[in-house]
Short mmCIF file of C-alpha atoms in Angstrom, two decimals:
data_model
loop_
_atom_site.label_atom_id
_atom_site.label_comp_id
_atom_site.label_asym_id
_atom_site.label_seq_id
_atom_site.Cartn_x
_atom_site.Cartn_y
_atom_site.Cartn_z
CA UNK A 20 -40.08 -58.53 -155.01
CA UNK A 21 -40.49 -56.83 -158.05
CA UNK A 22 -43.91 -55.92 -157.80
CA UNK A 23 -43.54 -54.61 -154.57
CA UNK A 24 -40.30 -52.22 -156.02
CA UNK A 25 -42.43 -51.25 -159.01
CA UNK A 26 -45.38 -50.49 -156.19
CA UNK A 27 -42.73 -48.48 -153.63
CA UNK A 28 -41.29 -46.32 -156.80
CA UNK A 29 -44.80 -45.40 -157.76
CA UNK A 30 -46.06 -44.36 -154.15
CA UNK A 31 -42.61 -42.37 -154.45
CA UNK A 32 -43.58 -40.58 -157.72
CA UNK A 33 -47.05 -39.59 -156.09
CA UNK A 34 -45.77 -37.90 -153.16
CA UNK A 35 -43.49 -36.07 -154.66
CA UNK A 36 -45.75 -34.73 -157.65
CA UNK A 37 -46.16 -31.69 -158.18
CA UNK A 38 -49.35 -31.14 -158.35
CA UNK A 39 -50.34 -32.51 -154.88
CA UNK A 40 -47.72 -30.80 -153.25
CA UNK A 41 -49.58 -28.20 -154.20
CA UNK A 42 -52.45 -29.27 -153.59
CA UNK A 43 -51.80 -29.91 -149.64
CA UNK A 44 -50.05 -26.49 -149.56
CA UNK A 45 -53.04 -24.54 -150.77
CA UNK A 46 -55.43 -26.97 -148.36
CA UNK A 47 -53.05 -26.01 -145.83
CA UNK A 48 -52.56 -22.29 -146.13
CA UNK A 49 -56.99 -22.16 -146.57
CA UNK A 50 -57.15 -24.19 -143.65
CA UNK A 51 -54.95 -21.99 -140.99
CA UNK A 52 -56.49 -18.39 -142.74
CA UNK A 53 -59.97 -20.39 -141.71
CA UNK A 54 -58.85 -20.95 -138.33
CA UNK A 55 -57.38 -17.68 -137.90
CA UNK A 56 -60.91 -16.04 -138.57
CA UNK A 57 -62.63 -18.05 -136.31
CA UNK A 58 -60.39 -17.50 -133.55
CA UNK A 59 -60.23 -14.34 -133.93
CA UNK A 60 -63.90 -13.47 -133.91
CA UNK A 61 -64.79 -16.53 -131.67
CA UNK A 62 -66.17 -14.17 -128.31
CA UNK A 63 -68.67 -12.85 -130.48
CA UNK A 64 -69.34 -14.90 -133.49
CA UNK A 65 -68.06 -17.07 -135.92
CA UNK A 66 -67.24 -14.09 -138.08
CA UNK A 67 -68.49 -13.08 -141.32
CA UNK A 68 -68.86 -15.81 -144.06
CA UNK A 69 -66.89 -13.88 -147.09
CA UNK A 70 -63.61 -14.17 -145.04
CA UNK A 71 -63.36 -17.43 -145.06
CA UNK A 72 -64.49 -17.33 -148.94
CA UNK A 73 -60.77 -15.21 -148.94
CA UNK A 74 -59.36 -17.86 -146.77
CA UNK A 75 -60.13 -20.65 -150.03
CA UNK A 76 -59.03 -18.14 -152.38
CA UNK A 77 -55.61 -17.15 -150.33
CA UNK A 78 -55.14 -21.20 -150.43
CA UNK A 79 -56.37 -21.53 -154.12
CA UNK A 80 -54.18 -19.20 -155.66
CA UNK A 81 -51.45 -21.53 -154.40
CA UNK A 82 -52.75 -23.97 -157.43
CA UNK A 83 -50.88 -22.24 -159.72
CA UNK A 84 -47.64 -20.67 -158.08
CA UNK A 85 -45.24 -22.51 -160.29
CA UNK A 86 -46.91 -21.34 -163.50
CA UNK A 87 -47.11 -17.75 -162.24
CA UNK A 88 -45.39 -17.06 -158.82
CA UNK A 89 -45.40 -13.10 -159.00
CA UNK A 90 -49.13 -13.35 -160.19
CA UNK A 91 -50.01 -14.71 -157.04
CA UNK A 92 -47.61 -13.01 -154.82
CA UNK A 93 -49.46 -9.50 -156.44
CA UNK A 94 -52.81 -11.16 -155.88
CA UNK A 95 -52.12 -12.68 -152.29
CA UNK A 96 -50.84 -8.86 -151.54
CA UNK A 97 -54.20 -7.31 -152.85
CA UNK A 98 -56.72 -10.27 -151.43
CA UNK A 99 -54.86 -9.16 -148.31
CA UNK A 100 -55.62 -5.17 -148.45
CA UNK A 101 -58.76 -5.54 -149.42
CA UNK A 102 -59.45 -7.75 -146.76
CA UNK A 103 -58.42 -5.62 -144.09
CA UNK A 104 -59.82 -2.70 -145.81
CA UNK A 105 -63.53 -4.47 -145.45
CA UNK A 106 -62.24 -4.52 -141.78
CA UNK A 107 -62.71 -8.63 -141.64
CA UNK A 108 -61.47 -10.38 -138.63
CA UNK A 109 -57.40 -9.77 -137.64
CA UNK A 110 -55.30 -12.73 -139.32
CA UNK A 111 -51.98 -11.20 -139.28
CA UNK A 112 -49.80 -10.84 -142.79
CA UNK A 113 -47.39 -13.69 -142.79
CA UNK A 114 -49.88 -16.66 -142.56
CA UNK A 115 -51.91 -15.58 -145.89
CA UNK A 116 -48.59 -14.79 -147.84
CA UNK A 117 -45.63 -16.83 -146.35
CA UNK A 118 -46.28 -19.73 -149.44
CA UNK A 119 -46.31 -16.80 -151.78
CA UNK A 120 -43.53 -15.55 -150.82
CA UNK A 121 -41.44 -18.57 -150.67
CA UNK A 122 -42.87 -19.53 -154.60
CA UNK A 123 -41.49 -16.26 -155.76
CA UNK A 124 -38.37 -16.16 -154.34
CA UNK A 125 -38.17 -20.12 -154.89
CA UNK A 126 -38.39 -19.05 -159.04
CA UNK A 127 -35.74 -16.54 -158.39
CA UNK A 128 -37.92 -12.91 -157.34
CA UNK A 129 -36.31 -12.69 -154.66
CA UNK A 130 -36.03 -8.97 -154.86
CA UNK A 131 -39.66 -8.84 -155.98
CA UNK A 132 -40.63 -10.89 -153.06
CA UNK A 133 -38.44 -8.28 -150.96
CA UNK A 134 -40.02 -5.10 -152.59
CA UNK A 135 -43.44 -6.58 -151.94
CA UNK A 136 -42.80 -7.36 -148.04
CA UNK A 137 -41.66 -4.39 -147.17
CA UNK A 138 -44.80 -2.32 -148.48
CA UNK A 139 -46.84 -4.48 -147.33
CA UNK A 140 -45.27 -4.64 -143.44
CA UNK A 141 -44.69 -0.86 -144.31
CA UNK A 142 -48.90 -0.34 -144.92
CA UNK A 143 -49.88 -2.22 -142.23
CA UNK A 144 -47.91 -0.34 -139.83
CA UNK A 145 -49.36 2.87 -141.01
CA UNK A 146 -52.78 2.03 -141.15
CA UNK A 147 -52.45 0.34 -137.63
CA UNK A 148 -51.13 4.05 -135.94
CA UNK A 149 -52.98 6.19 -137.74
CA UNK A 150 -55.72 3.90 -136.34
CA UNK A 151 -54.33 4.41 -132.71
CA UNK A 152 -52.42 1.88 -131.77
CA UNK A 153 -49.32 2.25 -129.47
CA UNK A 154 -45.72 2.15 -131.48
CA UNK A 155 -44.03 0.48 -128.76
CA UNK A 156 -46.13 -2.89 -128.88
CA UNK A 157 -46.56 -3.00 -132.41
CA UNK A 158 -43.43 -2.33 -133.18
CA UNK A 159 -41.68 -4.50 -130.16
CA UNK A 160 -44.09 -7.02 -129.69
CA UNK A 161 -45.71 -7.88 -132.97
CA UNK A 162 -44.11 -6.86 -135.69
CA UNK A 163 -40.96 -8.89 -135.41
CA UNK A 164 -42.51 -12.41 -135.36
CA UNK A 165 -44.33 -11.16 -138.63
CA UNK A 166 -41.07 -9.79 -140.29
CA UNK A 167 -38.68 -13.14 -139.00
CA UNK A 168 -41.80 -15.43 -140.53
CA UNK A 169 -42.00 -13.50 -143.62
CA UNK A 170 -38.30 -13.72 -143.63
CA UNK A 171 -37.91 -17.42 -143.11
CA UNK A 172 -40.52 -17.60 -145.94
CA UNK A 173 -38.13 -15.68 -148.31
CA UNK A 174 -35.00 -17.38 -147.39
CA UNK A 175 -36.53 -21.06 -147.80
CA UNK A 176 -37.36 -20.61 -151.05
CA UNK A 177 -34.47 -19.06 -152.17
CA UNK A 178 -32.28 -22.01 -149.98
CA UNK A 179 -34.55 -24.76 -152.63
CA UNK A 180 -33.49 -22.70 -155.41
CA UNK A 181 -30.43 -22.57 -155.04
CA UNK A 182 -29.89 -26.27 -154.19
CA UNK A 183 -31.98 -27.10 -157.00
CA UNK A 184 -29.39 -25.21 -159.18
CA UNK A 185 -27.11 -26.59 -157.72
CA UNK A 186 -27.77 -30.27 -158.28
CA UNK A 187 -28.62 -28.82 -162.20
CA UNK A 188 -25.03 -27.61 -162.24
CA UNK A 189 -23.87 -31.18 -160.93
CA UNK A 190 -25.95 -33.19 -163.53
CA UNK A 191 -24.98 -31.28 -165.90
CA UNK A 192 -21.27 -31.56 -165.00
CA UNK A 193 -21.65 -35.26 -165.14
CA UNK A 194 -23.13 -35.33 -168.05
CA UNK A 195 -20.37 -33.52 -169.68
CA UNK A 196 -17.80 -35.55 -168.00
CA UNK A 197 -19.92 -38.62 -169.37
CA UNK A 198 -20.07 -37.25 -172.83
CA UNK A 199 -16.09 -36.48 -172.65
CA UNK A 200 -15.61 -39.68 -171.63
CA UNK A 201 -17.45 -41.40 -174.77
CA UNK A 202 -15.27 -38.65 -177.19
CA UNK A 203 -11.81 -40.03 -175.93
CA UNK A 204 -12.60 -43.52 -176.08
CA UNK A 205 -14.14 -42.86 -179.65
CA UNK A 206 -10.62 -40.88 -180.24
CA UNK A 207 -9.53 -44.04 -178.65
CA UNK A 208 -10.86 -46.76 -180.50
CA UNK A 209 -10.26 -44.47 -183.81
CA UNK A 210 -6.48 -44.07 -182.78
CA UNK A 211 -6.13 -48.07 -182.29
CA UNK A 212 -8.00 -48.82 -185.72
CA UNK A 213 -5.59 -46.81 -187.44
CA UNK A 214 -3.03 -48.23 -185.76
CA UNK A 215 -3.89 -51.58 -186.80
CA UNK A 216 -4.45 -50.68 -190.12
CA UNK A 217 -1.07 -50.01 -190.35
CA UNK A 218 0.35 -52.65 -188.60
CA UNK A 219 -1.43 -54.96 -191.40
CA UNK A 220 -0.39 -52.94 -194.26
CA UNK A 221 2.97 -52.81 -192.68
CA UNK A 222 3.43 -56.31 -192.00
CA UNK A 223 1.39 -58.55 -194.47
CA UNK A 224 1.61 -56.13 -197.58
CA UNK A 225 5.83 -56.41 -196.98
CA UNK A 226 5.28 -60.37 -196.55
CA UNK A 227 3.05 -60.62 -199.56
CA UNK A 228 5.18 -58.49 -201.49
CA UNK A 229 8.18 -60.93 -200.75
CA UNK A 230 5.51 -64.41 -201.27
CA UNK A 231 5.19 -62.16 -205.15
CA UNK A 232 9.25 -62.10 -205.81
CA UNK A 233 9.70 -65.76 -204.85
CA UNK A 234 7.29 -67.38 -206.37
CA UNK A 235 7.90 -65.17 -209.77
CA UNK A 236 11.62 -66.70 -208.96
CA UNK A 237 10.30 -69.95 -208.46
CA UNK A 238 8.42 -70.16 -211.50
CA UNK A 239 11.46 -68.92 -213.65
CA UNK A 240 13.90 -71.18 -211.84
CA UNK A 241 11.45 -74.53 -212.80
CA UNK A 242 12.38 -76.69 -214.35
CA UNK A 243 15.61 -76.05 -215.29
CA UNK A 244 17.10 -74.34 -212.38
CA UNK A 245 15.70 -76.64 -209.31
CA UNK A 246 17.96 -75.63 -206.58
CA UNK A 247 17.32 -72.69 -207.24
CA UNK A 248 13.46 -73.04 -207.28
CA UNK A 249 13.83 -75.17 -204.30
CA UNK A 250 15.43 -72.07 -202.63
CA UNK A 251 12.37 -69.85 -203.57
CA UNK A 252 9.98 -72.33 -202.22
CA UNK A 253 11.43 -72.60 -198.75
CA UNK A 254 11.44 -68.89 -198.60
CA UNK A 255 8.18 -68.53 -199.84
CA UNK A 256 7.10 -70.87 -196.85
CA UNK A 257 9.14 -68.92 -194.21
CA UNK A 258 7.63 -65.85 -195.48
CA UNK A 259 4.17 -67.07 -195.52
CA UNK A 260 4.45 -68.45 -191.62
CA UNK A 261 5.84 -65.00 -190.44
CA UNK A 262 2.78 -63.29 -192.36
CA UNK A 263 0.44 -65.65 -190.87
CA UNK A 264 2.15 -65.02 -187.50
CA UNK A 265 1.46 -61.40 -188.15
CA UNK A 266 -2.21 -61.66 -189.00
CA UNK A 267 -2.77 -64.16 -186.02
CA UNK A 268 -1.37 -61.04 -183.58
CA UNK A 269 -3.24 -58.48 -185.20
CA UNK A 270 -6.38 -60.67 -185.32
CA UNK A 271 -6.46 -61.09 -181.37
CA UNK A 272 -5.69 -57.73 -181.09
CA UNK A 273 -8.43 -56.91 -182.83
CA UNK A 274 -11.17 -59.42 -180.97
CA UNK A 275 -9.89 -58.76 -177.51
CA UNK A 276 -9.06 -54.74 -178.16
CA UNK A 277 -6.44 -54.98 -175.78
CA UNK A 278 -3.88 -52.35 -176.47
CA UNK A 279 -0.94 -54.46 -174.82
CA UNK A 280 -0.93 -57.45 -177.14
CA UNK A 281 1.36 -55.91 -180.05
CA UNK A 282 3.20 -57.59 -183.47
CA UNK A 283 5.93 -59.03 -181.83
CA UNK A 284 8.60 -56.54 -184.19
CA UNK A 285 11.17 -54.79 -183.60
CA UNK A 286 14.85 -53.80 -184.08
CA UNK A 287 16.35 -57.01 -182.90
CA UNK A 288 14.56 -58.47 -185.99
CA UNK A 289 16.28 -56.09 -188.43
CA UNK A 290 18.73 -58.59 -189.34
CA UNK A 291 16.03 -61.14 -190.79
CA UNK A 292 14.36 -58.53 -193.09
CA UNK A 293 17.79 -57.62 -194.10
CA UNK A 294 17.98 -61.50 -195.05
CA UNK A 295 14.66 -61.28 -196.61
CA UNK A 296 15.18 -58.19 -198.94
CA UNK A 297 19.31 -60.36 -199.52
CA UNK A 298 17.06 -62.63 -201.10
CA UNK A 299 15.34 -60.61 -203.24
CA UNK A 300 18.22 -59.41 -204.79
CA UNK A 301 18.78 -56.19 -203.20
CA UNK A 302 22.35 -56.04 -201.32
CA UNK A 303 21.42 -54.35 -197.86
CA UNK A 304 23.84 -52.84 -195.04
CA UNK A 305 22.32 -51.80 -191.27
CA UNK A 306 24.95 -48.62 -190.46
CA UNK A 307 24.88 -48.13 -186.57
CA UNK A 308 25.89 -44.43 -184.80
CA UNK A 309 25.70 -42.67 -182.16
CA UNK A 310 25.22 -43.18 -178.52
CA UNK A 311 24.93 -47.18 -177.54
CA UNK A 312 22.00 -46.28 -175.54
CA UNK A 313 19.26 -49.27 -175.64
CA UNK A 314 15.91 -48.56 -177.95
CA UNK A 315 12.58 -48.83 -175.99
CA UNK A 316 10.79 -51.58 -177.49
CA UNK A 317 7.31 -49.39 -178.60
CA UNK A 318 9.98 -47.15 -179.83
CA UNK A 319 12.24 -49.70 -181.64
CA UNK A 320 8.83 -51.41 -182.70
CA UNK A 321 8.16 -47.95 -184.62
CA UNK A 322 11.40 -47.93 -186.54
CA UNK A 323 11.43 -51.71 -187.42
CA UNK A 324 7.89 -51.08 -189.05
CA UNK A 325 9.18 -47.93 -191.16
CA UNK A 326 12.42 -49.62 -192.18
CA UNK A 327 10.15 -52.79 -192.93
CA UNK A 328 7.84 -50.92 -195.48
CA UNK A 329 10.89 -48.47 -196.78
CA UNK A 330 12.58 -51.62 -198.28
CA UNK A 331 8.94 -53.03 -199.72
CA UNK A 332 8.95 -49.92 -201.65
CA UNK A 333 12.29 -50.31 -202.96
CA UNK A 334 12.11 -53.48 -203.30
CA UNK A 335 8.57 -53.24 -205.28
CA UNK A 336 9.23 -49.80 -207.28
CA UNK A 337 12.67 -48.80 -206.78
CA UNK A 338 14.11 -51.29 -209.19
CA UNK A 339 17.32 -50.73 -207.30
CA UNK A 340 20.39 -52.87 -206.60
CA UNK A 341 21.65 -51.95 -202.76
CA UNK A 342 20.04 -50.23 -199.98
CA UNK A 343 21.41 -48.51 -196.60
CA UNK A 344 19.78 -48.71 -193.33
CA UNK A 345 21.15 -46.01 -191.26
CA UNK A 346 20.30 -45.77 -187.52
CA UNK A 347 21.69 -42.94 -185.60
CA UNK A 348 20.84 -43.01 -181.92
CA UNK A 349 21.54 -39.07 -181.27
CA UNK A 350 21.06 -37.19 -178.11
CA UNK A 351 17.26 -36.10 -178.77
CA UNK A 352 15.90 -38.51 -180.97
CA UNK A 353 16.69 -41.95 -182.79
CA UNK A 354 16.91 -40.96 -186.87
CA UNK A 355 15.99 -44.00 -189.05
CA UNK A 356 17.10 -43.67 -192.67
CA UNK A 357 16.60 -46.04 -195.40
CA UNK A 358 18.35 -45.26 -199.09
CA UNK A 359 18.62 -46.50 -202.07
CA UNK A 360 20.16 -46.39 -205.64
CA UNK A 361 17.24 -47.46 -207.92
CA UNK A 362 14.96 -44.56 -209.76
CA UNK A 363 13.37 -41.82 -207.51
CA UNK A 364 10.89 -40.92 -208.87
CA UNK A 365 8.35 -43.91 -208.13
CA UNK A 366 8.78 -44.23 -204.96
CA UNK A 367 7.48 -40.66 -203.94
CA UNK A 368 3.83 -41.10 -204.36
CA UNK A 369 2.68 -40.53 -201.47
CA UNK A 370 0.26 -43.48 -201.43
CA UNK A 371 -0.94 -45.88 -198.01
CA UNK A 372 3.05 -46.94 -197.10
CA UNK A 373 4.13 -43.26 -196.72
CA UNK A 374 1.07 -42.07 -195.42
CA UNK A 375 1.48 -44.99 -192.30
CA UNK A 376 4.98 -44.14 -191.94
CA UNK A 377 4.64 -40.49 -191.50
CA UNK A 378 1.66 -41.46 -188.77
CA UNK A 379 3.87 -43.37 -187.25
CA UNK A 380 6.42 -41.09 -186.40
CA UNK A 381 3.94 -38.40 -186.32
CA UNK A 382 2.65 -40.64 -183.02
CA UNK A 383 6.12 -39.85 -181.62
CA UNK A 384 6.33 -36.32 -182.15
CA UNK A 385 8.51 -36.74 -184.86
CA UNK A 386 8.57 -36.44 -188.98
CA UNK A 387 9.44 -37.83 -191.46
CA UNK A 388 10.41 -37.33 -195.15
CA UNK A 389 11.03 -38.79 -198.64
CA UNK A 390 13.44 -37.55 -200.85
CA UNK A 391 15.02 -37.83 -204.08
CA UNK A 392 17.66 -36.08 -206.76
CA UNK A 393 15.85 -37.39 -209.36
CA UNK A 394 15.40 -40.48 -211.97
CA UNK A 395 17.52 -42.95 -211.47
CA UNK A 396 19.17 -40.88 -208.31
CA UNK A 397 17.81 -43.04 -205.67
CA UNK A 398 15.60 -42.10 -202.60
CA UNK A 399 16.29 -41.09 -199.16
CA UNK A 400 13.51 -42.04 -196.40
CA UNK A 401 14.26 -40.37 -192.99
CA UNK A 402 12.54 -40.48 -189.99
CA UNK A 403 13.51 -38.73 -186.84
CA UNK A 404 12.02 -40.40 -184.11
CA UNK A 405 12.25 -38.42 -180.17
CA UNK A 406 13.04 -40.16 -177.18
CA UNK A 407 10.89 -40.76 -174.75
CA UNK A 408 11.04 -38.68 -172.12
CA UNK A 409 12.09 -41.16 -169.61
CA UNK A 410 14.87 -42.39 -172.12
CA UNK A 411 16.24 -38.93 -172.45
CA UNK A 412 16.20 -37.84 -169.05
CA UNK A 413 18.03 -41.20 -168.14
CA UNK A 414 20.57 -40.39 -171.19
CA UNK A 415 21.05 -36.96 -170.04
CA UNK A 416 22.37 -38.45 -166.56
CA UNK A 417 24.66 -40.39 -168.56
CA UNK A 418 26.26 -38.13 -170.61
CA UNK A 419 26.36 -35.88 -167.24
CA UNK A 420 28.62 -38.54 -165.25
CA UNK A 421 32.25 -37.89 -165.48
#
């Protein structure tokens, strides 16, 4: 089956070359000039040998039409005048120069190909009265098959050029759309890297940061405070599962690249890393305002990772003693703020944590921004997240009901 394929697509590539199209057009166009000076000199004799050495050359010439198709539309014109001036046997004007005709306007001469036609059915006309033929028959009778072949000539080729533009224009318009394509699904997989990234510096680097604490706790606490070491272990261990829970999502995420499997996070789970950092020392409040609207979980998953990494910094750098999540569901956008009482100044390097967190809201249109008095004057992390669009259309119905 193969073979026979393979044989079929190469008998394909052979008739359609090129070269012996032209090759059977040039045979062809020889062979009907030949028979056109024999029948036209066949009550007498079989006519004069050098016309049909123009008949080869009218079909020759043909051989290289693609190369140079006003060359041989010129030529064809002049073989053709010069044959009729050495008063050979009749063959008419469109059979010698009907291919060259449709080559030239085929490569776009079309007004060339035009020009040339009309002096040359302009020529013959006046050579043919001044010669003594009757207007009305030449002119009625058999100059208008000439002129509609000629014609038909011109507007053939010019019909294949333009389709052959034409399906240019169409494979080039699919290869754009295939290139496009390939840049937004590299923007794509660039996007969802990044993404990731910060989902893992997010999630482990605030678990590993709280594994640190403990065990430093732990270690302090042995062996003469063991409750209190005991304390530290077990949170060391629930830490370590929810990292490992983390790295397991992202993980699978990562092997199946399947945008819907996410790190199961979000604002319902603000009361556990409030219980986390209460652990650590740090003496945290949530502070809820605004509308009681619910927060879309991609949304809500958002917030939870910039609250999540706001108290790692504090936590880690701050060397502060309470903290203050703020979230204010407003009419526009949700506004996440996380502050704190320790020293300022550390935590405003704008290092990998900040730089995620202002992606992250950047991703929803939103900014965010780190701020502080001073040393020792705490630091203020907002982030003003917009609604979806669906959310605040449906909100905006809401606040419209009586």
């Amino acid at each position: 089956m193969a073979t026979r394929t393979a044989f079929l697509g190469r008998a394909e590539t052979l008739w359609t070359s090129p070269a012996l199209i032209d090759g059977l057009l040039a045979y062809a166009v020889a062979m009907a000039v030949g028979v056109a000076v024999f029948a036209s000199s066949i009550d007498s004799q079989p006519g004069p040998w050098p016309a049909y050495i123009f008949a080869v050359g009218f079909g020759l010439i043909l051989l290289i039409r693609r190369r140079h198709p006003v060359l041989v539309l010129i030529l064809t014109t002049l073989g053709i005048c010069v044959y009729y001036a050495l008063q050979y046997p009749p063959i008419g004007l469109a059979l010698p120069i009907a291919a060259a005709l449709f080559s030239a306007a085929e490569a776009g001469h079309l007004r060339i190909s035009i020009v040339v036609s009309v002096i040359l059915v302009g020529l013959a006309v006046y050579f043919q009265i001044a010669e003594g033929r009757e207007v009305a028959p030449l002119l009625g009778y058999e100059l208008p098959p000439v002129i509609a072949l000629m014609g038909a000539s011109l507007a053939l080729g010019d019909g294949v050029r333009t389709r052959r533009l034409l399906k240019e224009s169409q494979r080039d318009r699919e290869r754009q759309g295939r290139l496009e394509l390939e840049r937004r699904a590299t923007e794509q997989r660039n996007e969802e890297r990044l993404r990731l990234a910060r989902d893992l510096h997010d999630a482990l680097g605030h678990s590993v940061a709280m594994i640190s604490l403990q065990s430093a706790v732990a270690a302090e606490a042995l062996p003469e405070r063991v409750p209190e070491a005991r304390r530290a272990v077990a949170e060391i261990r629930n830490i370590s599962l929810a990292a490992m829970a983390d790295l397991r999502g992202t993980v699978r995420q990562l092997r199946t690249l399947d945008s819907a499997v996410e790190l199961a996070a979000g604002l319902n789970e603000l009361p556990l890393l409030v219980e986390q950092a209460r652990g650590n020392g740090l003496d945290v409040r949530i502070v809820e305002s605004g509308d009681t609207r619910d927060v879309p979980e991609a949304l809500g998953q958002t917030a939870y990772r910039i609250v999540q990494e706001g108290l790692t910094n504090v936590i880690r750098h701050a060397n502060a003693t309470t903290a203050v999540i703020t979230l204010d569901r407003g009419p526009d956008a949700l506004t996440v703020t996380v502050r704190d009482n320790g020293q300022g100044a550390g935590q405003l390097a704008a290092g990998t944590g900040i730089r995620g967190m202002r992606e992250r809201a950047a991703e929803w249109g939103g900014e965010l921004t780190v701020t502080s008095s001073g040393l020792d004057a705490g630091t203020v992390v907002t982030a003003v997240l917009p609604w979806p669009q669906a959310a605040a259309v449906q909100s905006a119905e809401i606040r419209s009901q009586p």
